[in-house]
mmCIF file with all atom_site columns, C-alpha atoms in Angstrom:
data_model
loop_
_atom_site.group_PDB
_atom_site.id
_atom_site.type_symbol
_atom_site.label_atom_id
_atom_site.label_alt_id
_atom_site.label_comp_id
_atom_site.label_asym_id
_atom_site.label_entity_id
_atom_site.label_seq_id
_atom_site.pdbx_PDB_ins_code
_atom_site.Cartn_x
_atom_site.Cartn_y
_atom_site.Cartn_z
_atom_site.occupancy
_atom_site.B_iso_or_equiv
_atom_site.pdbx_formal_charge
_atom_site.auth_seq_id
_atom_site.auth_comp_id
_atom_site.auth_asym_id
_atom_site.auth_atom_id
_atom_site.pdbx_PDB_model_num
ATOM 1  C CA . MET J 1 1  ? 10.029  11.270  3.255   1.00 0.00 ? 1  MET J CA 1
ATOM 2  C CA . TRP J 1 2  ? 6.505   9.950   2.376   1.00 0.00 ? 2  TRP J CA 1
ATOM 3  C CA . TYR J 1 3  ? 4.937   9.713   -1.153  1.00 0.00 ? 3  TYR J CA 1
ATOM 4  C CA . ALA J 1 4  ? 1.842   9.788   -2.344  1.00 0.00 ? 4  ALA J CA 1
ATOM 5  C CA . ILE J 1 5  ? 1.501   7.372   -5.577  1.00 0.00 ? 5  ILE J CA 1
ATOM 6  C CA . THR J 1 6  ? -1.587  7.776   -7.682  1.00 0.00 ? 6  THR J CA 1
ATOM 7  C CA . ALA J 1 7  ? -2.368  5.452   -10.443 1.00 0.00 ? 7  ALA J CA 1
ATOM 8  C CA . LEU J 1 8  ? -5.344  5.865   -12.700 1.00 0.00 ? 8  LEU J CA 1
ATOM 9  C CA . ASP J 1 9  ? -6.495  2.223   -14.551 1.00 0.00 ? 9  ASP J CA 1
ATOM 10 C CA . VAL J 1 10 ? -6.943  1.522   -18.524 1.00 0.00 ? 10 VAL J CA 1
ATOM 11 C CA . PRO J 1 11 ? -10.465 1.087   -19.087 1.00 0.00 ? 11 PRO J CA 1
ATOM 12 C CA . ASN J 1 12 ? -11.763 -2.616  -18.261 1.00 0.00 ? 12 ASN J CA 1
ATOM 13 C CA . SER J 1 13 ? -8.507  -3.365  -16.111 1.00 0.00 ? 13 SER J CA 1
ATOM 14 C CA . LEU J 1 14 ? -10.382 -5.712  -13.829 1.00 0.00 ? 14 LEU J CA 1
ATOM 15 C CA . ALA J 1 15 ? -9.018  -9.094  -15.265 1.00 0.00 ? 15 ALA J CA 1
ATOM 16 C CA . LYS J 1 16 ? -5.554  -7.699  -15.761 1.00 0.00 ? 16 LYS J CA 1
ATOM 17 C CA . ARG J 1 17 ? -5.756  -6.324  -12.165 1.00 0.00 ? 17 ARG J CA 1
ATOM 18 C CA . LEU J 1 18 ? -6.705  -9.794  -10.780 1.00 0.00 ? 18 LEU J CA 1
ATOM 19 C CA . ALA J 1 19 ? -3.886  -11.550 -12.678 1.00 0.00 ? 19 ALA J CA 1
ATOM 20 C CA . ALA J 1 20 ? -1.301  -9.193  -11.369 1.00 0.00 ? 20 ALA J CA 1
ATOM 21 C CA . ARG J 1 21 ? -2.735  -8.653  -8.009  1.00 0.00 ? 21 ARG J CA 1
ATOM 22 C CA . PRO J 1 22 ? -0.508  -11.111 -5.906  1.00 0.00 ? 22 PRO J CA 1
ATOM 23 C CA . ASP J 1 23 ? 2.408   -9.671  -7.097  1.00 0.00 ? 23 ASP J CA 1
ATOM 24 C CA . HIS J 1 24 ? 1.090   -6.257  -6.274  1.00 0.00 ? 24 HIS J CA 1
ATOM 25 C CA . LEU J 1 25 ? 0.164   -7.272  -3.015  1.00 0.00 ? 25 LEU J CA 1
ATOM 26 C CA . ALA J 1 26 ? 3.277   -8.947  -1.992  1.00 0.00 ? 26 ALA J CA 1
ATOM 27 C CA . ARG J 1 27 ? 5.291   -5.869  -2.670  1.00 0.00 ? 27 ARG J CA 1
ATOM 28 C CA . LEU J 1 28 ? 2.876   -3.829  -0.494  1.00 0.00 ? 28 LEU J CA 1
ATOM 29 C CA . GLN J 1 29 ? 3.547   -6.533  2.120   1.00 0.00 ? 29 GLN J CA 1
ATOM 30 C CA . ASP J 1 30 ? 7.128   -5.886  1.720   1.00 0.00 ? 30 ASP J CA 1
ATOM 31 C CA . LEU J 1 31 ? 6.754   -2.047  2.507   1.00 0.00 ? 31 LEU J CA 1
ATOM 32 C CA . LYS J 1 32 ? 4.574   -3.001  5.198   1.00 0.00 ? 32 LYS J CA 1
ATOM 33 C CA . ALA J 1 33 ? 6.948   -5.299  6.912   1.00 0.00 ? 33 ALA J CA 1
ATOM 34 C CA . ASP J 1 34 ? 9.544   -2.581  6.805   1.00 0.00 ? 34 ASP J CA 1
ATOM 35 C CA . GLY J 1 35 ? 7.306   -0.091  8.412   1.00 0.00 ? 35 GLY J CA 1
ATOM 36 C CA . ARG J 1 36 ? 7.190   2.027   5.164   1.00 0.00 ? 36 ARG J CA 1
ATOM 37 C CA . LEU J 1 37 ? 3.464   1.932   4.325   1.00 0.00 ? 37 LEU J CA 1
ATOM 38 C CA . LEU J 1 38 ? 1.096   4.289   5.960   1.00 0.00 ? 38 LEU J CA 1
ATOM 39 C CA . LEU J 1 39 ? -2.044  3.189   3.481   1.00 0.00 ? 39 LEU J CA 1
ATOM 40 C CA . ALA J 1 40 ? -2.975  1.519   0.103   1.00 0.00 ? 40 ALA J CA 1
ATOM 41 C CA . GLY J 1 41 ? -5.838  0.773   -1.701  1.00 0.00 ? 41 GLY J CA 1
ATOM 42 C CA . PRO J 1 42 ? -7.748  1.057   -4.905  1.00 0.00 ? 42 PRO J CA 1
ATOM 43 C CA . PHE J 1 43 ? -10.458 3.547   -5.952  1.00 0.00 ? 43 PHE J CA 1
ATOM 44 C CA . PRO J 1 44 ? -13.904 1.514   -6.853  1.00 0.00 ? 44 PRO J CA 1
ATOM 45 C CA . ALA J 1 45 ? -15.608 2.097   -10.195 1.00 0.00 ? 45 ALA J CA 1
ATOM 46 C CA . VAL J 1 46 ? -18.723 2.832   -8.314  1.00 0.00 ? 46 VAL J CA 1
ATOM 47 C CA . ASP J 1 47 ? -19.687 3.829   -4.713  1.00 0.00 ? 47 ASP J CA 1
ATOM 48 C CA . ALA J 1 48 ? -19.622 0.496   -3.355  1.00 0.00 ? 48 ALA J CA 1
ATOM 49 C CA . SER J 1 49 ? -16.884 -1.263  -1.461  1.00 0.00 ? 49 SER J CA 1
ATOM 50 C CA . ASP J 1 50 ? -17.052 -4.297  -3.786  1.00 0.00 ? 50 ASP J CA 1
ATOM 51 C CA . PRO J 1 51 ? -17.842 -2.833  -7.026  1.00 0.00 ? 51 PRO J CA 1
ATOM 52 C CA . GLY J 1 52 ? -18.050 -6.410  -8.721  1.00 0.00 ? 52 GLY J CA 1
ATOM 53 C CA . GLU J 1 53 ? -17.542 -6.550  -12.625 1.00 0.00 ? 53 GLU J CA 1
ATOM 54 C CA . LEU J 1 54 ? -17.250 -2.636  -12.592 1.00 0.00 ? 54 LEU J CA 1
ATOM 55 C CA . GLY J 1 55 ? -13.757 -3.036  -11.005 1.00 0.00 ? 55 GLY J CA 1
ATOM 56 C CA . PHE J 1 56 ? -11.639 -0.066  -10.319 1.00 0.00 ? 56 PHE J CA 1
ATOM 57 C CA . GLU J 1 57 ? -10.390 3.182   -11.556 1.00 0.00 ? 57 GLU J CA 1
ATOM 58 C CA . GLY J 1 58 ? -6.920  3.337   -10.069 1.00 0.00 ? 58 GLY J CA 1
ATOM 59 C CA . SER J 1 59 ? -5.008  3.375   -6.805  1.00 0.00 ? 59 SER J CA 1
ATOM 60 C CA . LEU J 1 60 ? -3.520  5.204   -3.635  1.00 0.00 ? 60 LEU J CA 1
ATOM 61 C CA . ILE J 1 61 ? -0.463  4.385   -2.148  1.00 0.00 ? 61 ILE J CA 1
ATOM 62 C CA . VAL J 1 62 ? 1.352   6.285   0.537   1.00 0.00 ? 62 VAL J CA 1
ATOM 63 C CA . ALA J 1 63 ? 4.533   5.033   1.452   1.00 0.00 ? 63 ALA J CA 1
ATOM 64 C CA . GLU J 1 64 ? 8.144   6.197   2.595   1.00 0.00 ? 64 GLU J CA 1
ATOM 65 C CA . PHE J 1 65 ? 11.167  6.280   0.503   1.00 0.00 ? 65 PHE J CA 1
ATOM 66 C CA . ASN J 1 66 ? 14.700  8.007   0.562   1.00 0.00 ? 66 ASN J CA 1
ATOM 67 C CA . ASP J 1 67 ? 13.652  10.349  -2.153  1.00 0.00 ? 67 ASP J CA 1
ATOM 68 C CA . ILE J 1 68 ? 11.274  11.093  -5.048  1.00 0.00 ? 68 ILE J CA 1
ATOM 69 C CA . GLU J 1 69 ? 13.416  9.279   -7.493  1.00 0.00 ? 69 GLU J CA 1
ATOM 70 C CA . SER J 1 70 ? 13.540  6.084   -5.519  1.00 0.00 ? 70 SER J CA 1
ATOM 71 C CA . ALA J 1 71 ? 9.467   6.519   -5.034  1.00 0.00 ? 71 ALA J CA 1
ATOM 72 C CA . ARG J 1 72 ? 9.133   6.796   -8.814  1.00 0.00 ? 72 ARG J CA 1
ATOM 73 C CA . ALA J 1 73 ? 11.428  3.910   -9.416  1.00 0.00 ? 73 ALA J CA 1
ATOM 74 C CA . TRP J 1 74 ? 9.452   1.835   -6.943  1.00 0.00 ? 74 TRP J CA 1
ATOM 75 C CA . ALA J 1 75 ? 5.917   3.040   -8.608  1.00 0.00 ? 75 ALA J CA 1
ATOM 76 C CA . ASP J 1 76 ? 7.499   2.249   -12.217 1.00 0.00 ? 76 ASP J CA 1
ATOM 77 C CA . ASP J 1 77 ? 8.355   -1.415  -11.091 1.00 0.00 ? 77 ASP J CA 1
ATOM 78 C CA . ASP J 1 78 ? 4.804   -2.156  -9.975  1.00 0.00 ? 78 ASP J CA 1
ATOM 79 C CA . PRO J 1 79 ? 3.224   -5.579  -11.364 1.00 0.00 ? 79 PRO J CA 1
ATOM 80 C CA . TYR J 1 80 ? 0.133   -3.718  -12.242 1.00 0.00 ? 80 TYR J CA 1
ATOM 81 C CA . ARG J 1 81 ? 2.137   -1.084  -14.439 1.00 0.00 ? 81 ARG J CA 1
ATOM 82 C CA . HIS J 1 82 ? 3.976   -4.033  -16.078 1.00 0.00 ? 82 HIS J CA 1
ATOM 83 C CA . ALA J 1 83 ? 0.535   -5.839  -16.704 1.00 0.00 ? 83 ALA J CA 1
ATOM 84 C CA . GLY J 1 84 ? -0.907  -2.734  -18.353 1.00 0.00 ? 84 GLY J CA 1
ATOM 85 C CA . VAL J 1 85 ? -3.562  -1.994  -15.466 1.00 0.00 ? 85 VAL J CA 1
ATOM 86 C CA . TYR J 1 86 ? -2.269  1.656   -15.034 1.00 0.00 ? 86 TYR J CA 1
ATOM 87 C CA . ALA J 1 87 ? -2.886  4.565   -17.966 1.00 0.00 ? 87 ALA J CA 1
ATOM 88 C CA . GLU J 1 88 ? -0.622  6.892   -15.706 1.00 0.00 ? 88 GLU J CA 1
ATOM 89 C CA . VAL J 1 89 ? 1.012   7.005   -12.352 1.00 0.00 ? 89 VAL J CA 1
ATOM 90 C CA . SER J 1 90 ? 1.735   10.079  -10.563 1.00 0.00 ? 90 SER J CA 1
ATOM 91 C CA . VAL J 1 91 ? 4.285   10.411  -7.530  1.00 0.00 ? 91 VAL J CA 1
ATOM 92 C CA . ARG J 1 92 ? 4.191   13.488  -4.992  1.00 0.00 ? 92 ARG J CA 1
ATOM 93 C CA . PRO J 1 93 ? 5.538   14.139  -1.831  1.00 0.00 ? 93 PRO J CA 1
ATOM 94 C CA . PHE J 1 94 ? 2.973   13.754  1.014   1.00 0.00 ? 94 PHE J CA 1
ATOM 95 C CA . LYS J 1 95 ? 3.034   15.290  4.613   1.00 0.00 ? 95 LYS J CA 1
ATOM 96 C CA . PRO J 1 96 ? 0.812   13.305  7.176   1.00 0.00 ? 96 PRO J CA 1
ATOM 97 C CA . VAL J 1 97 ? -0.934  15.666  9.497   1.00 0.00 ? 97 VAL J CA 1
ATOM 98 C CA . LEU J 1 98 ? -4.000  13.736  11.162  1.00 0.00 ? 98 LEU J CA 1
ATOM 99 C CA . PRO J 1 99 ? -4.561  11.233  12.794  1.00 0.00 ? 99 PRO J CA 1
#
């Protein structure tokens, strides 16, 4: 089943994000290599693909897991979570329809 992992950042998270980014991306690359990643990316703090020093407000990851408990465990072990980037994380079942 697919799951949408939505995370909201703590204020002024950019420095923490940058420090934890290599490990965060490595985990996403593992999902991609396994064919289990539908999409992933951050929410810019402003209406621009590169928000500069304003940083990001959170992230969205849509990936495949055996069950919601596995998805939650994966999300809880995210390097951004350990680094204090995320203020809150939610995991919900997701059904891709289009394209």
